[in-house]
């Protein structure tokens, strides 16, 4: 971290867009780091592959460069990238030059996509929504305080270490882990990055007692 | 629809876990192409952008408009009063720039300029077959300059 400054990985999308538009390469690199997984997962979800898929990726990032000075709502950047990616995928499938149109439910694709679709065969819109939500989670995570990031990284590791190991590694009492996890997740839920994807439940979840419930549950 | 994000902490932790794990395997060449795109920032900042407003490959033909028959793909780019229309065939690109004020048109891939041609007195120009991948046209007329948005032409 630069002395007195903010680590680039903790900067808001708005400040990254502004800095990149002014020529800051590290801000651009951070935008690339944060958003290539989204662009990539949208490309995979629309059934474009090979050279066409690379071309879509390249087109989207060239478009973002020409678009940098015109991003009106940086919080909507993820949605803009997803929409642009989907549109360019569609353009290339219509050109039909190298892409074979694929049946998204073809099981042979599972290997290519790296996951199985047979368990829940979601439509393209649902796939897109999920990709955007996962991106929102990554974005929200990137904006959490380092302590939360550290703890959640350990808790989401595969396999997760025991509470004892986590407590030792972070130098905190075991009893504080549950409540801290709950607090960090609450910050994640309240993060602006998630706001565009919020769906409100009919019965309001009882969020008041979570700290205690989670602490007791593990 | 299920409420999102999940109110349950374990469910949210599991979703976060999937999201963070998924972020890993973006191919290196995708990252490299995304980084390299930044080299075009100066062009983007200095020249008016002509947006793609029509592409016969994926937009519905505007009503009442008759275009040349055949397999030609037509695209239309607008920047204020400047209009750049092109027709892409296996023989290459023919286009018209309006208003016609002479000048030159160059064609670029992300790697640089691959062709350029003069614009005649009525605004016509022709260029070679575009390579695959995103391409942009840059027009320098006597009274104005525009660059089109990036788009794959074939």
mmCIF file of C-alpha atoms in Angstrom:
data_model
loop_
_atom_site.group_PDB
_atom_site.id
_atom_site.type_symbol
_atom_site.label_atom_id
_atom_site.label_comp_id
_atom_site.label_asym_id
_atom_site.label_seq_id
_atom_site.Cartn_x
_atom_site.Cartn_y
_atom_site.Cartn_z
ATOM 1 C CA UNK A 1 0.000 0.000 0.000
ATOM 2 C CA UNK A 2 1.385 3.455 -0.852
ATOM 3 C CA UNK A 3 2.167 5.495 2.296
ATOM 4 C CA UNK A 4 -0.857 7.571 3.264
ATOM 5 C CA UNK A 5 -2.747 6.390 0.181
ATOM 6 C CA UNK A 6 -5.431 3.852 -0.454
ATOM 7 C CA UNK A 7 -4.530 0.468 -1.904
ATOM 8 C CA UNK A 8 -5.806 0.331 -5.478
ATOM 9 C CA UNK A 9 -7.725 -2.856 -4.698
ATOM 10 C CA UNK A 10 -9.821 -0.951 -2.139
ATOM 11 C CA UNK A 11 -10.718 1.962 -4.386
ATOM 12 C CA UNK A 12 -14.294 2.564 -5.496
ATOM 13 C CA UNK A 13 -15.327 1.881 -9.081
ATOM 14 C CA UNK A 14 -16.070 5.581 -9.514
ATOM 15 C CA UNK A 15 -12.549 6.647 -8.564
ATOM 16 C CA UNK A 16 -11.014 3.903 -10.741
ATOM 17 C CA UNK A 17 -13.042 4.990 -13.776
ATOM 18 C CA UNK A 18 -12.120 8.641 -13.245
ATOM 19 C CA UNK A 19 -8.440 7.823 -12.761
ATOM 20 C CA UNK A 20 -8.322 5.486 -15.785
ATOM 21 C CA UNK A 21 -10.025 8.131 -17.939
ATOM 22 C CA UNK A 22 -7.214 10.499 -16.904
ATOM 23 C CA UNK A 23 -4.571 7.973 -17.952
ATOM 24 C CA UNK A 24 -3.837 6.091 -14.710
ATOM 25 C CA UNK A 25 -2.637 2.651 -15.823
ATOM 26 C CA UNK A 26 -2.834 1.087 -12.369
ATOM 27 C CA UNK A 27 -6.521 2.081 -12.173
ATOM 28 C CA UNK A 28 -7.101 0.456 -15.566
ATOM 29 C CA UNK A 29 -5.272 -2.691 -14.464
ATOM 30 C CA UNK A 30 -7.494 -2.851 -11.394
ATOM 31 C CA UNK A 31 -10.670 -2.463 -13.502
ATOM 32 C CA UNK A 32 -9.381 -5.296 -15.695
ATOM 33 C CA UNK A 33 -8.639 -7.447 -12.643
ATOM 34 C CA UNK A 34 -12.086 -6.850 -11.170
ATOM 35 C CA UNK A 35 -14.179 -7.212 -14.304
ATOM 36 C CA UNK A 36 -12.521 -9.755 -16.613
ATOM 37 C CA UNK A 37 -14.200 -12.592 -14.650
ATOM 38 C CA UNK A 38 -17.607 -11.027 -15.361
ATOM 39 C CA UNK A 39 -16.924 -10.517 -19.071
ATOM 40 C CA UNK A 40 -15.494 -14.030 -19.295
ATOM 41 C CA UNK A 41 -18.428 -15.663 -17.554
ATOM 42 C CA UNK A 42 -20.962 -13.814 -19.729
ATOM 43 C CA UNK A 43 -19.067 -14.892 -22.870
ATOM 44 C CA UNK A 44 -19.104 -18.493 -21.674
ATOM 45 C CA UNK A 45 -22.789 -18.303 -20.828
ATOM 46 C CA UNK A 46 -23.787 -17.192 -24.343
ATOM 47 C CA UNK A 47 -22.171 -20.103 -26.122
ATOM 48 C CA UNK A 48 -19.480 -18.252 -28.088
ATOM 49 C CA UNK A 49 -16.107 -19.951 -28.140
ATOM 50 C CA UNK A 50 -12.612 -19.978 -29.595
ATOM 51 C CA UNK A 51 -11.454 -16.993 -31.628
ATOM 52 C CA UNK A 52 -14.930 -15.430 -31.512
ATOM 53 C CA UNK A 53 -14.869 -15.445 -27.724
ATOM 54 C CA UNK A 54 -11.449 -13.723 -27.683
ATOM 55 C CA UNK A 55 -12.721 -11.157 -30.172
ATOM 56 C CA UNK A 56 -15.743 -10.389 -27.998
ATOM 57 C CA UNK A 57 -13.486 -9.935 -24.972
ATOM 58 C CA UNK A 58 -11.136 -7.633 -26.886
ATOM 59 C CA UNK A 59 -14.025 -5.629 -28.360
ATOM 60 C CA UNK A 60 -15.619 -5.109 -24.945
ATOM 61 C CA UNK A 61 -12.397 -3.727 -23.424
ATOM 62 C CA UNK A 62 -11.700 -1.480 -26.410
ATOM 63 C CA UNK A 63 -15.276 -0.215 -26.047
ATOM 64 C CA UNK A 64 -14.736 0.476 -22.367
ATOM 65 C CA UNK A 65 -11.631 2.532 -23.218
ATOM 66 C CA UNK A 66 -13.598 4.717 -25.628
ATOM 67 C CA UNK A 67 -16.450 4.830 -23.102
ATOM 68 C CA UNK A 68 -14.384 5.770 -20.010
ATOM 69 C CA UNK A 69 -15.034 9.490 -20.200
ATOM 70 C CA UNK A 70 -18.750 8.847 -20.682
ATOM 71 C CA UNK A 71 -19.540 6.490 -17.810
ATOM 72 C CA UNK A 72 -22.414 8.371 -16.182
ATOM 73 C CA UNK A 73 -23.026 5.969 -13.348
ATOM 74 C CA UNK A 74 -19.869 4.043 -12.402
ATOM 75 C CA UNK A 75 -21.925 1.818 -10.089
ATOM 76 C CA UNK A 76 -23.683 0.530 -13.209
ATOM 77 C CA UNK A 77 -20.387 -0.427 -14.863
ATOM 78 C CA UNK A 78 -20.931 -4.151 -14.254
ATOM 79 C CA UNK A 79 -24.330 -3.991 -15.947
ATOM 80 C CA UNK A 80 -22.860 -1.996 -18.870
ATOM 81 C CA UNK A 81 -20.083 -4.556 -19.350
ATOM 82 C CA UNK A 82 -22.511 -7.469 -19.164
ATOM 83 C CA UNK A 83 -24.889 -5.868 -21.682
ATOM 84 C CA UNK A 84 -22.091 -4.910 -24.078
ATOM 85 C CA UNK A 85 -20.603 -8.410 -23.867
ATOM 86 C CA UNK A 86 -23.942 -10.062 -24.525
ATOM 87 C CA UNK A 87 -24.644 -7.792 -27.506
ATOM 88 C CA UNK A 88 -21.242 -8.469 -29.092
ATOM 89 C CA UNK A 89 -21.717 -12.222 -28.567
ATOM 90 C CA UNK A 90 -25.011 -11.915 -30.403
ATOM 91 C CA UNK A 91 -23.399 -9.960 -33.255
ATOM 92 C CA UNK A 92 -20.753 -12.631 -33.791
ATOM 93 C CA UNK A 93 -23.242 -15.501 -33.647
ATOM 94 C CA UNK A 94 -25.292 -13.673 -36.290
ATOM 95 C CA UNK A 95 -22.202 -13.310 -38.468
ATOM 96 C CA UNK A 96 -21.805 -17.051 -38.144
ATOM 97 C CA UNK A 97 -18.272 -16.988 -39.484
ATOM 98 C CA UNK A 98 -16.480 -19.337 -37.111
ATOM 99 C CA UNK A 99 -18.888 -19.979 -34.304
ATOM 100 C CA UNK A 100 -21.024 -23.045 -34.336
ATOM 101 C CA UNK A 101 -24.310 -22.280 -32.666
ATOM 102 C CA UNK A 102 -24.456 -24.572 -29.702
ATOM 103 C CA UNK A 103 -27.194 -26.244 -27.770
ATOM 104 C CA UNK A 104 -26.714 -24.876 -24.245
ATOM 105 C CA UNK A 105 -28.121 -28.070 -22.781
ATOM 106 C CA UNK A 106 -25.684 -30.292 -24.628
ATOM 107 C CA UNK A 107 -23.935 -32.265 -21.919
ATOM 108 C CA UNK A 108 -20.708 -32.322 -23.914
ATOM 109 C CA UNK A 109 -20.428 -28.630 -23.072
ATOM 110 C CA UNK A 110 -20.199 -29.284 -19.371
ATOM 111 C CA UNK A 111 -16.519 -30.057 -19.624
ATOM 112 C CA UNK A 112 -15.935 -26.887 -21.592
ATOM 113 C CA UNK A 113 -17.821 -24.751 -19.111
ATOM 114 C CA UNK A 114 -16.192 -26.442 -16.182
ATOM 115 C CA UNK A 115 -19.439 -27.062 -14.353
ATOM 116 C CA UNK A 116 -22.520 -29.166 -14.783
ATOM 117 C CA UNK A 117 -25.695 -27.609 -16.057
ATOM 118 C CA UNK A 118 -27.779 -30.705 -15.672
ATOM 119 C CA UNK A 119 -28.469 -30.072 -12.003
ATOM 120 C CA UNK A 120 -30.266 -26.838 -12.747
ATOM 121 C CA UNK A 121 -30.665 -26.027 -16.401
ATOM 122 C CA UNK A 122 -30.976 -22.261 -16.131
ATOM 123 C CA UNK A 123 -31.995 -20.073 -19.063
ATOM 124 C CA UNK A 124 -29.543 -17.511 -20.439
ATOM 125 C CA UNK A 125 -31.193 -14.657 -18.501
ATOM 126 C CA UNK A 126 -30.946 -16.505 -15.231
ATOM 127 C CA UNK A 127 -27.328 -17.401 -16.025
ATOM 128 C CA UNK A 128 -26.582 -13.754 -16.722
ATOM 129 C CA UNK A 129 -28.275 -12.630 -13.529
ATOM 130 C CA UNK A 130 -26.218 -15.124 -11.537
ATOM 131 C CA UNK A 131 -23.000 -14.035 -13.222
ATOM 132 C CA UNK A 132 -23.816 -10.416 -12.391
ATOM 133 C CA UNK A 133 -24.616 -11.298 -8.790
ATOM 134 C CA UNK A 134 -21.347 -13.158 -8.400
ATOM 135 C CA UNK A 135 -19.582 -10.117 -9.835
ATOM 136 C CA UNK A 136 -21.450 -7.870 -7.372
ATOM 137 C CA UNK A 137 -20.293 -10.139 -4.541
ATOM 138 C CA UNK A 138 -16.672 -9.926 -5.740
ATOM 139 C CA UNK A 139 -17.004 -6.160 -5.961
ATOM 140 C CA UNK A 140 -18.564 -5.904 -2.528
ATOM 141 C CA UNK A 141 -15.861 -8.166 -1.136
ATOM 142 C CA UNK A 142 -13.163 -5.967 -2.698
ATOM 143 C CA UNK A 143 -14.564 -2.988 -0.795
ATOM 144 C CA UNK A 144 -14.725 -4.627 2.629
ATOM 145 C CA UNK A 145 -12.166 -3.638 5.275
ATOM 146 C CA UNK A 146 -8.999 -5.795 5.069
ATOM 147 C CA UNK A 147 -9.889 -7.561 8.359
ATOM 148 C CA UNK A 148 -13.193 -8.734 6.888
ATOM 149 C CA UNK A 149 -11.517 -9.798 3.644
ATOM 150 C CA UNK A 150 -8.957 -11.812 5.584
ATOM 151 C CA UNK A 151 -11.558 -13.585 7.698
ATOM 152 C CA UNK A 152 -13.966 -14.266 4.810
ATOM 153 C CA UNK A 153 -11.105 -15.528 2.622
ATOM 154 C CA UNK A 154 -10.300 -18.097 5.296
ATOM 155 C CA UNK A 155 -13.945 -19.053 5.827
ATOM 156 C CA UNK A 156 -14.537 -19.501 2.081
ATOM 157 C CA UNK A 157 -11.343 -21.494 1.478
ATOM 158 C CA UNK A 158 -11.757 -25.045 0.235
ATOM 159 C CA UNK A 159 -11.621 -26.805 2.642
ATOM 160 C CA UNK A 160 -12.092 -24.103 5.297
ATOM 161 C CA UNK A 161 -9.640 -24.248 8.204
ATOM 162 C CA UNK A 162 -11.034 -24.885 11.692
ATOM 163 C CA UNK A 163 -12.064 -21.992 13.919
ATOM 164 C CA UNK A 164 -9.021 -22.756 16.069
ATOM 165 C CA UNK A 165 -6.670 -22.402 13.081
ATOM 166 C CA UNK A 166 -8.414 -19.217 11.958
ATOM 167 C CA UNK A 167 -8.180 -17.753 15.451
ATOM 168 C CA UNK A 168 -4.459 -18.544 15.564
ATOM 169 C CA UNK A 169 -3.772 -17.149 12.136
ATOM 170 C CA UNK A 170 -5.637 -13.903 12.784
ATOM 171 C CA UNK A 171 -4.577 -13.632 16.425
ATOM 172 C CA UNK A 172 -8.141 -13.240 17.722
ATOM 173 C CA UNK A 173 -10.197 -15.177 20.291
ATOM 174 C CA UNK A 174 -12.181 -18.117 18.853
ATOM 175 C CA UNK A 175 -15.401 -16.684 20.291
ATOM 176 C CA UNK A 176 -15.068 -13.528 18.181
ATOM 177 C CA UNK A 177 -15.003 -15.305 14.829
ATOM 178 C CA UNK A 178 -18.729 -15.993 14.488
ATOM 179 C CA UNK A 179 -19.840 -12.473 15.415
ATOM 180 C CA UNK A 180 -17.142 -10.934 13.191
ATOM 181 C CA UNK A 181 -18.225 -13.117 10.250
ATOM 182 C CA UNK A 182 -21.833 -11.989 10.755
ATOM 183 C CA UNK A 183 -20.763 -8.347 10.909
ATOM 184 C CA UNK A 184 -18.658 -8.656 7.749
ATOM 185 C CA UNK A 185 -21.479 -10.405 5.871
ATOM 186 C CA UNK A 186 -23.869 -7.660 6.941
ATOM 187 C CA UNK A 187 -21.470 -5.077 5.492
ATOM 188 C CA UNK A 188 -21.312 -7.134 2.323
ATOM 189 C CA UNK A 189 -25.125 -7.199 2.059
ATOM 190 C CA UNK A 190 -25.256 -3.421 2.541
ATOM 191 C CA UNK A 191 -22.540 -2.736 -0.026
ATOM 192 C CA UNK A 192 -23.663 -0.416 -2.872
ATOM 193 C CA UNK A 193 -22.340 -2.941 -5.414
ATOM 194 C CA UNK A 194 -25.150 -5.311 -4.443
ATOM 195 C CA UNK A 195 -27.905 -2.693 -4.535
ATOM 196 C CA UNK A 196 -28.896 -3.171 -8.216
ATOM 197 C CA UNK A 197 -29.493 -6.887 -7.613
ATOM 198 C CA UNK A 198 -31.423 -6.789 -4.343
ATOM 199 C CA UNK A 199 -34.658 -8.689 -4.277
ATOM 200 C CA UNK A 200 -36.894 -7.964 -1.328
ATOM 201 C CA UNK A 201 -38.478 -10.884 0.437
ATOM 202 C CA UNK A 202 -42.151 -10.734 1.413
ATOM 203 C CA UNK A 203 -41.415 -11.583 5.000
ATOM 204 C CA UNK A 204 -38.627 -9.390 6.275
ATOM 205 C CA UNK A 205 -35.729 -11.569 7.399
ATOM 206 C CA UNK A 206 -35.006 -11.279 11.079
ATOM 207 C CA UNK A 207 -31.555 -9.772 10.861
ATOM 208 C CA UNK A 208 -31.382 -8.638 14.467
ATOM 209 C CA UNK A 209 -30.174 -11.788 16.161
ATOM 210 C CA UNK A 210 -27.784 -13.073 13.554
ATOM 211 C CA UNK A 211 -24.619 -12.402 15.487
ATOM 212 C CA UNK A 212 -25.709 -14.580 18.373
ATOM 213 C CA UNK A 213 -27.277 -17.266 16.193
ATOM 214 C CA UNK A 214 -24.178 -17.658 14.036
ATOM 215 C CA UNK A 215 -21.818 -17.593 16.960
ATOM 216 C CA UNK A 216 -23.816 -20.339 18.634
ATOM 217 C CA UNK A 217 -24.199 -22.316 15.401
ATOM 218 C CA UNK A 218 -20.543 -23.106 14.800
ATOM 219 C CA UNK B 1 -37.927 -15.163 -6.799
ATOM 220 C CA UNK B 2 -35.728 -16.033 -3.831
ATOM 221 C CA UNK B 3 -34.639 -13.010 -1.811
ATOM 222 C CA UNK B 4 -31.100 -11.980 -2.678
ATOM 223 C CA UNK B 5 -28.575 -11.719 -1.161
ATOM 224 C CA UNK B 6 -29.560 -14.632 1.080
ATOM 225 C CA UNK B 7 -30.402 -13.628 4.648
ATOM 226 C CA UNK B 8 -28.807 -16.830 5.864
ATOM 227 C CA UNK B 9 -25.123 -16.323 6.680
ATOM 228 C CA UNK B 10 -24.062 -19.819 5.635
ATOM 229 C CA UNK B 11 -25.844 -19.458 2.285
ATOM 230 C CA UNK B 12 -24.198 -16.087 1.651
ATOM 231 C CA UNK B 13 -20.787 -17.431 2.654
ATOM 232 C CA UNK B 14 -21.265 -20.298 0.179
ATOM 233 C CA UNK B 15 -22.231 -17.887 -2.629
ATOM 234 C CA UNK B 16 -19.284 -15.645 -1.869
ATOM 235 C CA UNK B 17 -17.048 -18.685 -1.896
ATOM 236 C CA UNK B 18 -18.305 -19.701 -5.363
ATOM 237 C CA UNK B 19 -17.922 -16.125 -6.625
ATOM 238 C CA UNK B 20 -14.347 -15.805 -5.363
ATOM 239 C CA UNK B 21 -13.331 -19.198 -6.712
ATOM 240 C CA UNK B 22 -14.867 -18.470 -10.114
ATOM 241 C CA UNK B 23 -12.796 -15.320 -10.420
ATOM 242 C CA UNK B 24 -9.645 -17.383 -10.921
ATOM 243 C CA UNK B 25 -9.425 -18.914 -14.346
ATOM 244 C CA UNK B 26 -9.677 -16.025 -16.838
ATOM 245 C CA UNK B 27 -7.286 -16.999 -19.665
ATOM 246 C CA UNK B 28 -4.056 -15.020 -19.812
ATOM 247 C CA UNK B 29 -4.668 -13.804 -23.357
ATOM 248 C CA UNK B 30 -8.013 -12.319 -22.266
ATOM 249 C CA UNK B 31 -6.244 -10.351 -19.552
ATOM 250 C CA UNK B 32 -3.490 -9.297 -21.947
ATOM 251 C CA UNK B 33 -6.015 -8.047 -24.526
ATOM 252 C CA UNK B 34 -7.931 -6.143 -21.840
ATOM 253 C CA UNK B 35 -4.748 -4.473 -20.522
ATOM 254 C CA UNK B 36 -3.523 -3.623 -24.024
ATOM 255 C CA UNK B 37 -6.805 -1.916 -24.935
ATOM 256 C CA UNK B 38 -5.748 0.971 -22.694
ATOM 257 C CA UNK B 39 -3.155 2.016 -25.288
ATOM 258 C CA UNK B 40 -6.071 3.401 -27.348
ATOM 259 C CA UNK B 41 -7.123 5.812 -24.605
ATOM 260 C CA UNK B 42 -5.479 8.857 -26.206
ATOM 261 C CA UNK B 43 -7.310 8.302 -29.465
ATOM 262 C CA UNK B 44 -10.559 7.949 -27.520
ATOM 263 C CA UNK B 45 -9.916 11.171 -25.631
ATOM 264 C CA UNK B 46 -8.909 13.267 -28.639
ATOM 265 C CA UNK B 47 -11.315 12.376 -31.391
ATOM 266 C CA UNK B 48 -15.116 12.413 -31.732
ATOM 267 C CA UNK B 49 -16.644 8.967 -31.427
ATOM 268 C CA UNK B 50 -18.995 7.791 -34.167
ATOM 269 C CA UNK B 51 -21.391 5.345 -32.511
ATOM 270 C CA UNK B 52 -22.658 2.266 -34.282
ATOM 271 C CA UNK B 53 -26.353 2.923 -34.889
ATOM 272 C CA UNK B 54 -27.149 0.172 -37.381
ATOM 273 C CA UNK B 55 -25.669 -3.213 -38.286
ATOM 274 C CA UNK B 56 -27.550 -5.346 -40.795
ATOM 275 C CA UNK B 57 -26.011 -8.440 -39.175
ATOM 276 C CA UNK B 58 -28.111 -8.043 -36.060
ATOM 277 C CA UNK B 59 -30.470 -5.060 -36.291
ATOM 278 C CA UNK B 60 -33.842 -5.019 -37.990
ATOM 279 C CA UNK B 61 -33.806 -3.118 -41.291
ATOM 280 C CA UNK B 62 -35.383 0.342 -40.723
ATOM 281 C CA UNK B 63 -38.856 0.455 -42.316
ATOM 282 C CA UNK B 64 -39.058 1.953 -45.782
ATOM 283 C CA UNK B 65 -35.351 1.793 -46.394
ATOM 284 C CA UNK B 66 -34.157 -0.159 -49.400
ATOM 285 C CA UNK B 67 -30.573 -1.306 -49.308
ATOM 286 C CA UNK B 68 -28.547 -2.987 -51.976
ATOM 287 C CA UNK B 69 -29.529 -6.605 -52.313
ATOM 288 C CA UNK B 70 -27.211 -9.539 -51.755
ATOM 289 C CA UNK B 71 -24.990 -10.700 -48.992
ATOM 290 C CA UNK B 72 -23.400 -7.339 -48.192
ATOM 291 C CA UNK B 73 -23.367 -6.363 -44.550
ATOM 292 C CA UNK B 74 -24.080 -2.704 -43.969
ATOM 293 C CA UNK B 75 -23.152 -0.655 -40.922
ATOM 294 C CA UNK B 76 -23.908 2.921 -40.064
ATOM 295 C CA UNK B 77 -21.955 5.108 -37.633
ATOM 296 C CA UNK B 78 -23.091 8.537 -36.436
ATOM 297 C CA UNK B 79 -21.309 11.357 -34.642
ATOM 298 C CA UNK B 80 -23.524 14.439 -34.535
ATOM 299 C CA UNK B 81 -24.051 15.499 -38.141
ATOM 300 C CA UNK B 82 -21.275 13.232 -39.434
ATOM 301 C CA UNK B 83 -22.440 9.928 -40.895
ATOM 302 C CA UNK B 84 -20.161 7.094 -41.971
ATOM 303 C CA UNK B 85 -21.798 4.180 -43.769
ATOM 304 C CA UNK B 86 -19.999 1.078 -44.958
ATOM 305 C CA UNK B 87 -20.784 -2.068 -46.863
ATOM 306 C CA UNK B 88 -18.652 -5.114 -46.127
ATOM 307 C CA UNK B 89 -18.348 -7.913 -48.671
ATOM 308 C CA UNK B 90 -15.807 -10.607 -49.458
ATOM 309 C CA UNK B 91 -14.169 -8.062 -51.775
ATOM 310 C CA UNK B 92 -13.572 -5.536 -49.001
ATOM 311 C CA UNK B 93 -15.163 -2.375 -47.648
ATOM 312 C CA UNK B 94 -16.834 0.374 -49.612
ATOM 313 C CA UNK B 95 -18.123 3.367 -47.715
ATOM 314 C CA UNK B 96 -19.423 6.866 -47.767
ATOM 315 C CA UNK B 97 -18.576 9.709 -45.454
ATOM 316 C CA UNK B 98 -20.904 12.640 -45.091
ATOM 317 C CA UNK B 99 -20.708 15.561 -45.262
ATOM 318 C CA UNK B 100 -18.193 15.034 -48.114
ATOM 319 C CA UNK B 101 -15.146 17.170 -47.443
ATOM 320 C CA UNK B 102 -12.374 15.030 -48.887
ATOM 321 C CA UNK B 103 -9.643 13.763 -46.586
ATOM 322 C CA UNK B 104 -8.637 10.196 -45.769
ATOM 323 C CA UNK B 105 -10.024 7.154 -43.999
ATOM 324 C CA UNK B 106 -7.806 4.672 -42.193
ATOM 325 C CA UNK B 107 -8.741 1.233 -40.894
ATOM 326 C CA UNK B 108 -7.271 -0.096 -37.670
ATOM 327 C CA UNK B 109 -7.156 -3.270 -35.667
ATOM 328 C CA UNK B 110 -6.050 -3.281 -32.033
ATOM 329 C CA UNK B 111 -2.539 -3.885 -33.421
ATOM 330 C CA UNK B 112 -2.534 -0.712 -35.554
ATOM 331 C CA UNK B 113 -3.451 0.651 -38.994
ATOM 332 C CA UNK B 114 -3.824 -1.998 -41.690
ATOM 333 C CA UNK B 115 -5.156 0.077 -44.592
ATOM 334 C CA UNK B 116 -5.994 3.616 -45.609
ATOM 335 C CA UNK B 117 -7.584 5.340 -48.562
ATOM 336 C CA UNK B 118 -8.541 8.802 -49.855
ATOM 337 C CA UNK B 119 -12.161 10.010 -49.704
ATOM 338 C CA UNK B 120 -13.439 11.293 -53.079
ATOM 339 C CA UNK B 121 -15.454 14.464 -53.729
ATOM 340 C CA UNK B 122 -18.799 12.804 -53.013
ATOM 341 C CA UNK B 123 -17.516 11.075 -49.889
ATOM 342 C CA UNK B 124 -16.854 7.587 -51.251
ATOM 343 C CA UNK B 125 -13.897 5.460 -50.210
ATOM 344 C CA UNK B 126 -12.882 1.823 -50.439
ATOM 345 C CA UNK B 127 -10.681 -0.315 -48.233
ATOM 346 C CA UNK B 128 -9.303 -3.850 -48.318
ATOM 347 C CA UNK B 129 -10.809 -6.920 -46.687
ATOM 348 C CA UNK B 130 -10.805 -6.376 -42.921
ATOM 349 C CA UNK B 131 -8.991 -8.912 -40.751
ATOM 350 C CA UNK B 132 -11.062 -10.824 -38.186
ATOM 351 C CA UNK B 133 -11.511 -9.194 -34.789
ATOM 352 C CA UNK B 134 -12.475 -5.684 -33.728
ATOM 353 C CA UNK B 135 -11.806 -2.947 -36.286
ATOM 354 C CA UNK B 136 -12.307 0.801 -36.205
ATOM 355 C CA UNK B 137 -12.332 3.354 -39.013
ATOM 356 C CA UNK B 138 -10.822 6.745 -38.523
ATOM 357 C CA UNK B 139 -11.835 9.554 -40.849
ATOM 358 C CA UNK B 140 -9.867 12.756 -41.211
ATOM 359 C CA UNK B 141 -11.823 15.140 -43.448
ATOM 360 C CA UNK B 142 -10.847 18.735 -44.103
ATOM 361 C CA UNK B 143 -13.334 20.095 -41.588
ATOM 362 C CA UNK B 144 -13.696 17.318 -39.013
ATOM 363 C CA UNK B 145 -12.303 14.053 -37.645
ATOM 364 C CA UNK B 146 -14.164 11.048 -36.271
ATOM 365 C CA UNK B 147 -13.352 7.498 -35.211
ATOM 366 C CA UNK B 148 -15.938 4.746 -35.216
ATOM 367 C CA UNK B 149 -16.623 2.522 -32.285
ATOM 368 C CA UNK B 150 -14.816 -0.859 -32.343
ATOM 369 C CA UNK B 151 -16.707 -3.677 -34.029
ATOM 370 C CA UNK B 152 -15.907 -7.018 -35.657
ATOM 371 C CA UNK B 153 -16.527 -6.664 -39.374
ATOM 372 C CA UNK B 154 -16.221 -10.327 -40.285
#
